[in-house]
Short mmCIF file of C-alpha atoms and ligand atoms in Angstrom, two decimals:
data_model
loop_
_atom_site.label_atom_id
_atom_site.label_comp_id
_atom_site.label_asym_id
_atom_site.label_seq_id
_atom_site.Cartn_x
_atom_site.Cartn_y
_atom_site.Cartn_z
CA UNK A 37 -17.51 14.65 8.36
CA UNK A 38 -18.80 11.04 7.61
CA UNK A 39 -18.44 8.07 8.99
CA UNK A 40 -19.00 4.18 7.97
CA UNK A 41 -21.31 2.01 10.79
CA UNK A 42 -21.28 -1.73 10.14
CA UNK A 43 -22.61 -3.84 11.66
CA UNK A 44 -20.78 -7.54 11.83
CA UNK A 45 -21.26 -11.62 11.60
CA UNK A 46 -22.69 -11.25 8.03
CA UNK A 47 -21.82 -14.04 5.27
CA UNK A 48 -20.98 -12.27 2.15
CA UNK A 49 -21.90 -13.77 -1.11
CA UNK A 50 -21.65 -12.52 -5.04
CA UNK A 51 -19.18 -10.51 -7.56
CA UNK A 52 -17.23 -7.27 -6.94
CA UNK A 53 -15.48 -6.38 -9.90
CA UNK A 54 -11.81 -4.56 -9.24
CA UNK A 55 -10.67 -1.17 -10.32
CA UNK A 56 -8.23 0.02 -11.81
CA UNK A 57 -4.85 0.72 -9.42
CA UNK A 58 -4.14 3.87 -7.98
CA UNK A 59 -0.32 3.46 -7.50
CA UNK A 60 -0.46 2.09 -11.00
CA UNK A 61 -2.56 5.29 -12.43
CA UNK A 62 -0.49 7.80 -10.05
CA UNK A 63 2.95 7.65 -12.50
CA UNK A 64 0.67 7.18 -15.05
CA UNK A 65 -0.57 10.48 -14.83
CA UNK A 66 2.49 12.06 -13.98
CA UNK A 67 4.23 10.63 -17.24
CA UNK A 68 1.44 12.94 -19.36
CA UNK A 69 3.70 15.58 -18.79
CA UNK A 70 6.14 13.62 -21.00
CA UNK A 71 3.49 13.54 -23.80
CA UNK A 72 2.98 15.63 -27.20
CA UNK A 73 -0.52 14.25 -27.41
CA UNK A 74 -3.80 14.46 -25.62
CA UNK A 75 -3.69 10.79 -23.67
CA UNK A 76 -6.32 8.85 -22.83
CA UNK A 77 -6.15 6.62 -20.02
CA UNK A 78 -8.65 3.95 -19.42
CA UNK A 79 -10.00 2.06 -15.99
CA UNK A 80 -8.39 5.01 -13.85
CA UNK A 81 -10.01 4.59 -10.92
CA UNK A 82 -12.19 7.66 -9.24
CA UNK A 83 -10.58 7.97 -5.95
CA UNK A 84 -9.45 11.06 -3.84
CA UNK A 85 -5.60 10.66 -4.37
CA UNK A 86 -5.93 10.65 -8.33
CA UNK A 87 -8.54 13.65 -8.29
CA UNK A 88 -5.65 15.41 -6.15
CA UNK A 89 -2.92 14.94 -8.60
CA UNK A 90 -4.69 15.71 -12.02
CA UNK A 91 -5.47 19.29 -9.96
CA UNK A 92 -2.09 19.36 -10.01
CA UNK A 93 -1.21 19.12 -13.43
CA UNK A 94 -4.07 21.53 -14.06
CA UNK A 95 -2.59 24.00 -11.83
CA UNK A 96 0.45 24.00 -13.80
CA UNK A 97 -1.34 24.55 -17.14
CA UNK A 98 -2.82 21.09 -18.43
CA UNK A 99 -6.44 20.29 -18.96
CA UNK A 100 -8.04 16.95 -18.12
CA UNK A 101 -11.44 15.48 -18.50
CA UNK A 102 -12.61 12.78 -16.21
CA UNK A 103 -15.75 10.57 -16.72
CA UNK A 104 -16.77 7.19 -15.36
CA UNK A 105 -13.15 5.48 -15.26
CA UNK A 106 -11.84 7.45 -18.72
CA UNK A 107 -8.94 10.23 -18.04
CA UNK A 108 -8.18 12.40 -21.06
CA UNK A 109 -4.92 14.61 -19.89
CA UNK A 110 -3.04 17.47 -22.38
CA UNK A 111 0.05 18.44 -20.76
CA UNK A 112 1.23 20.33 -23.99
CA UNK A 113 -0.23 23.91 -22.27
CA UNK A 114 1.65 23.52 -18.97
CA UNK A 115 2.82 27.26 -17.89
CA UNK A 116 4.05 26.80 -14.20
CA UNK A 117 6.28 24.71 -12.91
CA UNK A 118 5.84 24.99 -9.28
CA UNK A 119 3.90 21.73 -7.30
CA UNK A 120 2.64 23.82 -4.28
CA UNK A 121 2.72 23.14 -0.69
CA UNK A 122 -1.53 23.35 -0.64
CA UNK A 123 -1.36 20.06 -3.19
CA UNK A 124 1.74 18.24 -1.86
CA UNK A 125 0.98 18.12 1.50
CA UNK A 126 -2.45 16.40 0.67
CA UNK A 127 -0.76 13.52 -1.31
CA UNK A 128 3.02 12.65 -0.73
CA UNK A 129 2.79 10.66 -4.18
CA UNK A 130 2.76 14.12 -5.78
CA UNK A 131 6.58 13.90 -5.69
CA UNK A 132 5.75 12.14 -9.00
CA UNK A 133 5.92 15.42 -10.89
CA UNK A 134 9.14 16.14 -9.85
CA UNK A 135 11.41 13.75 -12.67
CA UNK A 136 9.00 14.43 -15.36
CA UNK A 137 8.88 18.42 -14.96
CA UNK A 138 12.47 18.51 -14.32
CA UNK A 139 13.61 16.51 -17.66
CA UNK A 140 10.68 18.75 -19.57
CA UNK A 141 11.26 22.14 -18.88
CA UNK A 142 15.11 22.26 -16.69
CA UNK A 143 13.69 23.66 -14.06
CA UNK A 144 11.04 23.19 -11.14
CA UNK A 145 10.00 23.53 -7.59
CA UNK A 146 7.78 21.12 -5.81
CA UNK A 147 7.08 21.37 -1.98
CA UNK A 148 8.60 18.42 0.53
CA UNK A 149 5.81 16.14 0.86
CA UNK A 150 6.98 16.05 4.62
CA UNK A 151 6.45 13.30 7.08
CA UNK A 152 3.75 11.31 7.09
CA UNK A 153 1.52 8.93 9.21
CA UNK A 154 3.43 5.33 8.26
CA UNK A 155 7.00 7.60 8.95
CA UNK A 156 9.33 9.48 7.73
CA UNK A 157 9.04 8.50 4.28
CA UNK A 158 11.72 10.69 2.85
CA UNK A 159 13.09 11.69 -0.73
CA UNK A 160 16.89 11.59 -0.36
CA UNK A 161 16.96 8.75 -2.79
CA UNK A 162 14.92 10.98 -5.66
CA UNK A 163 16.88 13.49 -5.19
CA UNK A 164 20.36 12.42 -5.38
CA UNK A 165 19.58 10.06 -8.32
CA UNK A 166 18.39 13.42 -10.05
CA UNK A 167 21.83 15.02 -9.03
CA UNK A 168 23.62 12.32 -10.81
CA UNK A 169 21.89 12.97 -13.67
CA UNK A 170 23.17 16.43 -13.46
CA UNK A 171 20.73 18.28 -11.93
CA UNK A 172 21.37 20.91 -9.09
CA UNK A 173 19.00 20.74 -6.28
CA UNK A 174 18.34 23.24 -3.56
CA UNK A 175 16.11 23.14 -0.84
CA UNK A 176 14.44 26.37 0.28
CA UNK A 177 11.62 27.60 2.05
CA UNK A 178 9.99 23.81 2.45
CA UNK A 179 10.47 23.59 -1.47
CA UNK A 180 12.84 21.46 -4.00
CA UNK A 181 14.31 23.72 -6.12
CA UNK A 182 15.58 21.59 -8.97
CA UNK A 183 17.57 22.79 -12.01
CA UNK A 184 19.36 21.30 -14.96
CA UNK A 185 19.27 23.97 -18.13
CA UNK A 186 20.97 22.13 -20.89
CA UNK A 187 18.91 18.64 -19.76
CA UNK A 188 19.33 16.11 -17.50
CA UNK A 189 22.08 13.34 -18.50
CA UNK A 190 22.16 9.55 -18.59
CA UNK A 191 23.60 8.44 -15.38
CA UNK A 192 24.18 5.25 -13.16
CA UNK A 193 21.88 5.02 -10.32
CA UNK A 194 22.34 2.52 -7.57
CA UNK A 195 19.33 2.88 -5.28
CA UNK A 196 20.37 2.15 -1.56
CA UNK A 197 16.78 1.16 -0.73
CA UNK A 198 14.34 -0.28 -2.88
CA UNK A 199 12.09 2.33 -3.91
CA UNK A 200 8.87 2.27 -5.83
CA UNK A 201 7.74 6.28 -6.73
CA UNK A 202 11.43 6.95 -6.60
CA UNK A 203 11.94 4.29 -9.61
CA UNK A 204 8.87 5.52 -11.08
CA UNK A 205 10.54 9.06 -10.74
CA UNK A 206 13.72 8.17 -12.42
CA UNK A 207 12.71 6.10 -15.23
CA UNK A 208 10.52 9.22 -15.96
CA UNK A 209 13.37 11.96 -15.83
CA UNK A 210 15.63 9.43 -17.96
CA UNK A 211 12.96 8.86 -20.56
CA UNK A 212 14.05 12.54 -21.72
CA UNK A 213 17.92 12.54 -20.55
CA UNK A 214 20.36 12.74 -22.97
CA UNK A 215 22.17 9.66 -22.87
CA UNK A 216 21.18 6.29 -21.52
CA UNK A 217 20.47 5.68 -17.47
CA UNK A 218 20.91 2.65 -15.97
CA UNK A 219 19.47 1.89 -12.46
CA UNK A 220 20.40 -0.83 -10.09
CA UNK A 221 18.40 -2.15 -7.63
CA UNK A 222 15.27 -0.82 -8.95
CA UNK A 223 11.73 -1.62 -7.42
CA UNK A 224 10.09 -4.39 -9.48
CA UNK A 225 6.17 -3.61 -8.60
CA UNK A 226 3.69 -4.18 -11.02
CA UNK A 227 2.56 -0.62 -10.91
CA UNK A 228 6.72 0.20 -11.99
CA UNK A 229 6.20 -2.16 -14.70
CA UNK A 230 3.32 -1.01 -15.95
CA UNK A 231 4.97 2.28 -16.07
CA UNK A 232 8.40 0.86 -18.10
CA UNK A 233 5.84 -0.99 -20.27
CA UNK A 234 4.19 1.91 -21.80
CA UNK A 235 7.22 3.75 -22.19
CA UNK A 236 9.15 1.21 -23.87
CA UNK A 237 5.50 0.92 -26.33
CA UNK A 238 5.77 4.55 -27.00
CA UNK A 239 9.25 5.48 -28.27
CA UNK A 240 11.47 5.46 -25.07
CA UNK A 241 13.55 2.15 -25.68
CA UNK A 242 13.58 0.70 -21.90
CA UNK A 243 15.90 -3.03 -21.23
CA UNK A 244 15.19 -5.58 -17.86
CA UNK A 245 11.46 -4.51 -17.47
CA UNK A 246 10.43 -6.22 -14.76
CA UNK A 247 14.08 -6.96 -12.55
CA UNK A 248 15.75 -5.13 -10.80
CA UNK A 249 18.20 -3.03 -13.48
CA UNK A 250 16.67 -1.00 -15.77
CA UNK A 251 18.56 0.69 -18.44
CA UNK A 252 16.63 3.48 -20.42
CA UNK A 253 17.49 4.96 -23.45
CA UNK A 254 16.63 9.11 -22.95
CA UNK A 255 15.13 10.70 -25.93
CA UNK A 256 16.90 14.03 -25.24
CA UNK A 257 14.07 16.08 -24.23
CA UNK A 258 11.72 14.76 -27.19
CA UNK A 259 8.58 14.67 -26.08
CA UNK A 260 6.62 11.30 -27.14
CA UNK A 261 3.12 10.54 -28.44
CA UNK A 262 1.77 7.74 -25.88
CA UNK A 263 -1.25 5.12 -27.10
CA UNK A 264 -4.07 5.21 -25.31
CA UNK A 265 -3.39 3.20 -21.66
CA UNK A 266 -5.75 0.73 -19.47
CA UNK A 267 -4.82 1.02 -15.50
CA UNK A 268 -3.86 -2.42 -14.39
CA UNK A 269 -6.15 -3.71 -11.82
CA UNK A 270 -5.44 -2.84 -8.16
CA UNK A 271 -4.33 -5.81 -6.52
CA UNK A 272 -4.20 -3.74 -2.96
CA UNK A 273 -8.09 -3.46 -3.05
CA UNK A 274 -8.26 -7.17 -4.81
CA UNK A 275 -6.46 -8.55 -1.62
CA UNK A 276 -8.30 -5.98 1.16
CA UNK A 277 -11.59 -7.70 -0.42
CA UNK A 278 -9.93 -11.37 -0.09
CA UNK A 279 -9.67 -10.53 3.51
CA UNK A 280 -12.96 -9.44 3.88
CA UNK A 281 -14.09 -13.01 2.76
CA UNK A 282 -11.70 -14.65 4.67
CA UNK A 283 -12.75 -12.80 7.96
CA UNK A 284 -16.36 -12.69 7.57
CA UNK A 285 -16.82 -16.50 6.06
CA UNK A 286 -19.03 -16.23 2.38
CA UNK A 287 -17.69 -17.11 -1.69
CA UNK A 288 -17.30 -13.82 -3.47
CA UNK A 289 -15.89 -13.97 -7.43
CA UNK A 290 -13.67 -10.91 -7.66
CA UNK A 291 -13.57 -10.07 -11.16
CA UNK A 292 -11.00 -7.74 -13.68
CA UNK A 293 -7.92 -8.78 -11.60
CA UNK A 294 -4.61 -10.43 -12.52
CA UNK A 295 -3.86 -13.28 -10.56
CA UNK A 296 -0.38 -12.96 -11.21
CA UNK A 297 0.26 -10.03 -9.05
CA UNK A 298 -1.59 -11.70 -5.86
CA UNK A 299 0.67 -14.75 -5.22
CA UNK A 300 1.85 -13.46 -1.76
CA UNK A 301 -1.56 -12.37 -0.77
CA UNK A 302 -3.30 -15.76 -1.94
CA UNK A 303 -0.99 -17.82 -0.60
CA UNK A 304 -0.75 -16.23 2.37
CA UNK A 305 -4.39 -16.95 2.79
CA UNK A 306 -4.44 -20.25 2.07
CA UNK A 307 -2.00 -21.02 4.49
CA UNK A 308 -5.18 -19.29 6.92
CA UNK A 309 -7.20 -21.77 5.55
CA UNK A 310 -8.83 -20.02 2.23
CA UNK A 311 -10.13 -21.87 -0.35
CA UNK A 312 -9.34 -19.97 -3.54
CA UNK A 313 -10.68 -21.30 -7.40
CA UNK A 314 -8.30 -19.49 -9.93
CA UNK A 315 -9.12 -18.12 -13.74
CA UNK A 316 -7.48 -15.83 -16.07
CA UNK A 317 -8.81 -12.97 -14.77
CA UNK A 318 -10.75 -13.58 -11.56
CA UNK A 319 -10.77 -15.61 -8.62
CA UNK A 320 -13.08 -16.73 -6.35
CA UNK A 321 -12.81 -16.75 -2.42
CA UNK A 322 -14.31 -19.21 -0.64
CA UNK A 323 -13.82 -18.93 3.18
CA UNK A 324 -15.94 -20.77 6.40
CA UNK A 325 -14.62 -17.83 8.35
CA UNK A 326 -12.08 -20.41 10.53
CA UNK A 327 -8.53 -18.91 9.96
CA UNK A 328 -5.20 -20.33 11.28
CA UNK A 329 -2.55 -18.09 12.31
CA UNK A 330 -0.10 -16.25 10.24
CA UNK A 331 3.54 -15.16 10.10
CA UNK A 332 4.36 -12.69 7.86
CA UNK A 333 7.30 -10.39 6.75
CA UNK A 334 6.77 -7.35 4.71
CA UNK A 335 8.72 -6.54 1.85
CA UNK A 336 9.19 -5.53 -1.88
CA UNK A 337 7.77 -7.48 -4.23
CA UNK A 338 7.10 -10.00 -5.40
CA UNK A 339 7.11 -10.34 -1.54
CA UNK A 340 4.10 -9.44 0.89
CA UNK A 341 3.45 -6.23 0.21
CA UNK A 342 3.27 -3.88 3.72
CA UNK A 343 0.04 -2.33 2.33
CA UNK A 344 -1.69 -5.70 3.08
CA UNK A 345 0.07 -5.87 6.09
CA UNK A 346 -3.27 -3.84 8.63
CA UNK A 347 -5.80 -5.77 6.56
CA UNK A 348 -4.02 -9.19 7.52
CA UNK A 349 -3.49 -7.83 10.99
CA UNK A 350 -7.47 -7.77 11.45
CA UNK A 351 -7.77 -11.63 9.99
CA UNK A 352 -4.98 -13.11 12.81
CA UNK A 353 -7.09 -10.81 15.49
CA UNK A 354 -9.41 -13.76 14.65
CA UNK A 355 -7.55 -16.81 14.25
CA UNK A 356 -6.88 -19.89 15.92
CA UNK A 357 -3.49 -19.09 17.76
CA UNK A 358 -1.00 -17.09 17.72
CA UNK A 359 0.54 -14.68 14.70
CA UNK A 360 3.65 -12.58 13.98
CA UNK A 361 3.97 -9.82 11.63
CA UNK A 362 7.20 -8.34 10.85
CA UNK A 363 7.00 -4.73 9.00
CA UNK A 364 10.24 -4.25 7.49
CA UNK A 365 9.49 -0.92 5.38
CA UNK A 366 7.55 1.54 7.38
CA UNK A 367 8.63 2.26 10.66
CA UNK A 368 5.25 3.87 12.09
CA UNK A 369 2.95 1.54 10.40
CA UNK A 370 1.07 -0.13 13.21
CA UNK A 371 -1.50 2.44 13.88
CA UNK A 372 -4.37 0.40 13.20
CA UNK A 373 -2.93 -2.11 16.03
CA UNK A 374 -4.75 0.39 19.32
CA UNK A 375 -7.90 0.78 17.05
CA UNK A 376 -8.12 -3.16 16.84
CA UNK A 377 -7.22 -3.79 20.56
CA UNK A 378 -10.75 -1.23 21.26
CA UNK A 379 -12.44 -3.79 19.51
CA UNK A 380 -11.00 -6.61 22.17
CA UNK A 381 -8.13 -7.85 19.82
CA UNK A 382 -4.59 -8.73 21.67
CA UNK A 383 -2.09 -7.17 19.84
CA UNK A 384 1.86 -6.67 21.43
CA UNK A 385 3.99 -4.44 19.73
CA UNK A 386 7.40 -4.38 20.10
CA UNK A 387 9.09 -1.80 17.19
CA UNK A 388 8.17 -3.04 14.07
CA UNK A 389 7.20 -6.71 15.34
CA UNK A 390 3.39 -7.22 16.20
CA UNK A 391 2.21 -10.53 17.71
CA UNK A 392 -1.26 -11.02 17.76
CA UNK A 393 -3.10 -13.45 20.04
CA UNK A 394 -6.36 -14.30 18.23
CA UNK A 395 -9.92 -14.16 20.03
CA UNK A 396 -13.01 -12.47 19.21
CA UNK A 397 -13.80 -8.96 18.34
CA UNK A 398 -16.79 -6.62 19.31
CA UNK A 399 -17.96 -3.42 17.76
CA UNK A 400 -16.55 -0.39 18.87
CA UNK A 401 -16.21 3.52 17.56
CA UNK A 402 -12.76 3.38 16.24
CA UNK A 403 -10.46 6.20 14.06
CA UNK A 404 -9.27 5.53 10.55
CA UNK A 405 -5.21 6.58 10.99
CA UNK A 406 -4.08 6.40 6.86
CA UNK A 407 -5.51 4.35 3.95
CA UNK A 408 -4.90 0.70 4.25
CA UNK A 409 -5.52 0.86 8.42
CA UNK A 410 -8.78 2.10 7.29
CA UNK A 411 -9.60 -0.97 5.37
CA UNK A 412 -8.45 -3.30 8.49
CA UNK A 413 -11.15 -2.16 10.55
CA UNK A 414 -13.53 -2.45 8.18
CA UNK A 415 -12.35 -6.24 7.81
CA UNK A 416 -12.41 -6.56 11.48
CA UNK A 417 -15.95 -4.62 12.14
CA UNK A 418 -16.94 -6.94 9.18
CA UNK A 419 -16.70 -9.83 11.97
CA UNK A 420 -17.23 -8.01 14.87
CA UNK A 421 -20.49 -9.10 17.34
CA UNK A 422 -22.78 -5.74 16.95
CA UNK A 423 -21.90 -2.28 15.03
CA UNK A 424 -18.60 -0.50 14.47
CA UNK A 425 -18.60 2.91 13.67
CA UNK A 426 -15.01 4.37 11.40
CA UNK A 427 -14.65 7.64 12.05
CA UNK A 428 -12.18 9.80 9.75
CA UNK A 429 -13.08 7.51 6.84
CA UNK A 430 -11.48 10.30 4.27
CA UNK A 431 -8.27 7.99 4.25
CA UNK A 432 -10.84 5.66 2.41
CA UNK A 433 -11.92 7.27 -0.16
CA UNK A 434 -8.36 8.54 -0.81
CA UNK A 435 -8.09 4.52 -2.12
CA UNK A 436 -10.92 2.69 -2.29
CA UNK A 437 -13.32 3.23 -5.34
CA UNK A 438 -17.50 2.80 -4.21
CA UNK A 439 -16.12 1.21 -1.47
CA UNK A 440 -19.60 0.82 0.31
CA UNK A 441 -21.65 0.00 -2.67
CA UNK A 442 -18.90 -3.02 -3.73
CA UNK A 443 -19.25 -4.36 -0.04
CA UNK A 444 -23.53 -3.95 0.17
CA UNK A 445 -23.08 -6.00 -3.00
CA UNK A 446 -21.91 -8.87 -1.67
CA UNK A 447 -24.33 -8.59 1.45
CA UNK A 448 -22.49 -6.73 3.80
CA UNK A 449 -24.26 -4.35 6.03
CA UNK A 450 -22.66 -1.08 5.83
CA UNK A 451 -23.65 2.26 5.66
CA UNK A 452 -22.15 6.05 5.23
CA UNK A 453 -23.70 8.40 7.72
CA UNK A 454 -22.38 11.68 8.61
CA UNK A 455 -21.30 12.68 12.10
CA UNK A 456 -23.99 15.17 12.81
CA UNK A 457 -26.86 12.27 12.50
CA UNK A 458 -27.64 10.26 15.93
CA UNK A 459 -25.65 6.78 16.20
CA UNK A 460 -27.94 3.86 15.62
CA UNK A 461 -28.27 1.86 18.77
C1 UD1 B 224 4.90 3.24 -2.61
C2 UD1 B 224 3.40 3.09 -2.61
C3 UD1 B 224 2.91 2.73 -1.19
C4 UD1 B 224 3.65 1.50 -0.68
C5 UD1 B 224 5.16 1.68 -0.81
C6 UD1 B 224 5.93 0.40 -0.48
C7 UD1 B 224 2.67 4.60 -4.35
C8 UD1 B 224 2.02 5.88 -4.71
N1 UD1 B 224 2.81 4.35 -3.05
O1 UD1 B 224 5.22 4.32 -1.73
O2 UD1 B 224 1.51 2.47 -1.27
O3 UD1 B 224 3.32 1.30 0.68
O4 UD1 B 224 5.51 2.04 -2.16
O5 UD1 B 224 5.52 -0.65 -1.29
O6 UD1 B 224 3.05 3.82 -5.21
N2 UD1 B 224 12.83 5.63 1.23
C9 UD1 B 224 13.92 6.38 1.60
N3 UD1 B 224 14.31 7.42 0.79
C10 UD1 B 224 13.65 7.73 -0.37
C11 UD1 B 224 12.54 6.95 -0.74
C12 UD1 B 224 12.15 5.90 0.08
O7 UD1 B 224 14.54 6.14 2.64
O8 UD1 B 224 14.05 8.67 -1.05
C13 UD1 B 224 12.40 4.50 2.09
C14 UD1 B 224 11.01 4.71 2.68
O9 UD1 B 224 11.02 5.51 3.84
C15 UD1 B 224 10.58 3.27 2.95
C16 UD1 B 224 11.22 2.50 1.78
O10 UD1 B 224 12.26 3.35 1.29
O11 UD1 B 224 11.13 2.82 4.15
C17 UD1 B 224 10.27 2.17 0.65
O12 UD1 B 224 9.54 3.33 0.30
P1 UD1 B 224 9.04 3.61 -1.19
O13 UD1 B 224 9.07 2.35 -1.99
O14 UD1 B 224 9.75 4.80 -1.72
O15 UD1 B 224 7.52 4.00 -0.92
P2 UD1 B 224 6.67 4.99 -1.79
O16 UD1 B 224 7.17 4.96 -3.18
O17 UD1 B 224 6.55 6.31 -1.09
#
């Protein structure tokens, strides 16, 4: 197994330019299987979750070519219909499959995606929005068993709880209902609207892109031909690389991002104290590494999103005073919180409320827990006096594209090394 060793107090200086966004590319590829055409998707960035679920789709039939950042999927051939447990459990965003399969072919089976690090997480909201649409759902042997033979149909869905891959999920299974579905209280994310966006391009007529009630016109179970696609940028690794700056002091340009979908992260920061110069599609961070505490709530968006929430958790471990952070969605997401306190940080938990005293770190061997508390020791080891070593760094690269070479670019001193070599002194 590897590991990353950094060592800290560096000032980091030049460009990193942004990928594309997984949970944009996720639903992306899962809405192939609504296609008639080869599709070609563009900027799709190579990372461990989106290698996971194109093996999917080529388990149930469809072939895929992926080179540099250009995925070619044909989900005309798909023969199965069954999303094992072996996949699933890997990636709980595999749940994607489950609207698009279901409206294709009237039947499927994918396996729970089970509980997960940040919580529960669970699926009740998919699947009852499914059963209004008239599909009968069983669960058996850790599988969804999901059935509607003559099609799904239009139906009114009020989500109880925001919901991002369960929107995604919906809109999908509607594109091919027969009838028109109209869903209320609908997650707004950019990554959702990218997904309505090419829809409504491509022959499924989709009204209120971008709020929260979406009404989609189904194409009873006609398949569409979808344009080729460019992966918005990913604004989670835009903002995990603003912190970086801001923690570790330097002026980095990130490049092939869309300032638009950072407002809570930017401001956020420059309430910390970080000096931000804005264009159309970059922006540059400019930080002397002196940050003022925060407060911050997580929530949908265009509120601050709770996978920012560990990376901004490393930044008040650092700052001048006192900080709160509230994390409304997940209820196990402060993992990251006993890995920071081993590097000296004063963190009190009490349930979802953290309140962070700030003071200086020091390098320490400390365990990745899931994706994004990965990236908030990196920020903090980034500042840390001496060397950090990240064990179980897999999260990582389930997220983060050449996440070492983007850092070492902008003079950071970071290395992969794998368990069995000797720790540096
Ligand atoms: C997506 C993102 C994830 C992000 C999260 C919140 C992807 C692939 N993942 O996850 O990175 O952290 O949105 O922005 O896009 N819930 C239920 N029942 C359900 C579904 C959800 O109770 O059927 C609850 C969840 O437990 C959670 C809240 O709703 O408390 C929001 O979760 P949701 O938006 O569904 O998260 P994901 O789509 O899994």
């Amino acid at each position: 197994m590897d590991y990353l060793q950094i060592k800290g107090a560096k000032n980091l200086e030049g460009k990193i330019a942004i990928s594309g966004a997984k949970n944009a590319a996720l639903p992306i590829i899962a809405m192939t299987i609504l296609a008639k055409n080869r599709v070609k998707i563009q900027n799709t960035p190579q990372v461990a979750d989106i290698k996971t679920l194109i093996k999917l789709l080529q388990n149930l039939g469809a072939t895929a070519e992926f080179k540099d950042s250009t995925l070619q999927i044909e989900t005309l051939n798909i023969n199965s219909t069954k999303a094992t447990y072996d996949i699933v459990r890997t990636m709980r965003a595999s749940i994607l499959v489950l609207g698009p399969l279901l409206a294709r072919f009237g039947h499927c089976e994918v396996s729970l995606p089970g509980g997960c690090a940040i919580g529960a997480r669970p699926i009740d909201l998919h699947l009852s929005a499914l059963e209004k649409m008239g599909a009968k759902i069983e669960i058996k042997d850790g599988y969804v068993i999901a059935s509607a033979n003559d099609g799904l149909k239009g139906a009114n869905i009020v989500f109880d709880k925001i919901t991002v891959t369960g929107t995604e999920n919906i809109v999908m299974a509607a594109s091919l209902a027969n009838g028109i579905t109209k869903i209320f209280n609908a997650a707004k994310e950019p990554e959702v609207v990218q997904l309505c966006e090419i829809l409504n391009q491509n022959g499924v007529k989709i009204e209120g892109i971008g709020t929260s009630e979406l009404v989609i016109y189904g194409t009873n179970r006609s398949l569409i031909n979808i344009d080729e696609i460019t992966v918005i940028p990913d604004r989670i690794e835009a903002g995990t690389y603003m912190c970086a700056v801001a923690i570790a002091g330097g002026k980095v340009v990130l490049e092939n991002i869309n300032p638009d979908h950072l407002v809570a992260i930017t401001s956020k920061l420059s309430d910390m104290g970080v000096k931000f110069e804005f264009g159309s599609n970059f922006i540059k961070v400019i930080s002397d590494g002196n940050l003022k505490p925060c407060n911050i709530i997580t929530t949908e968006f265009p509120g601050f999103p709770t996978d920012m929430q560990a990376q901004f958790m490393a930044l008040a471990c650092v700052a001048d005073g006192v900080s709160s952070i509230d994390e409304r969605l997940f209820e196990n997401r402060f993992m990251h919180a006993s890995e920071l306190s081993r590097m000296g940080a004063d963190i009190k938990l009490n349930a979802h409320i953290a309140t962070i005293t700030g003071g200086k770190l020091n390098g320490a061997d400390v365990m990745a827990t899931d994706l994004r508390a990965s990236s908030a020791l990196i920020i903090a080891a980034l500042r840390a006096q001496g060397i950090t070593r990240i064990h179980r760094i897999y999260h990582l690269d389930r997220g983060y594209e050449n996440l070492e070479s983007k850092l070492t670019a902008i003079g950071a001193d970071i290395k992969r090394l794998s368990e069995r070599v000797n720790y540096e002194s």
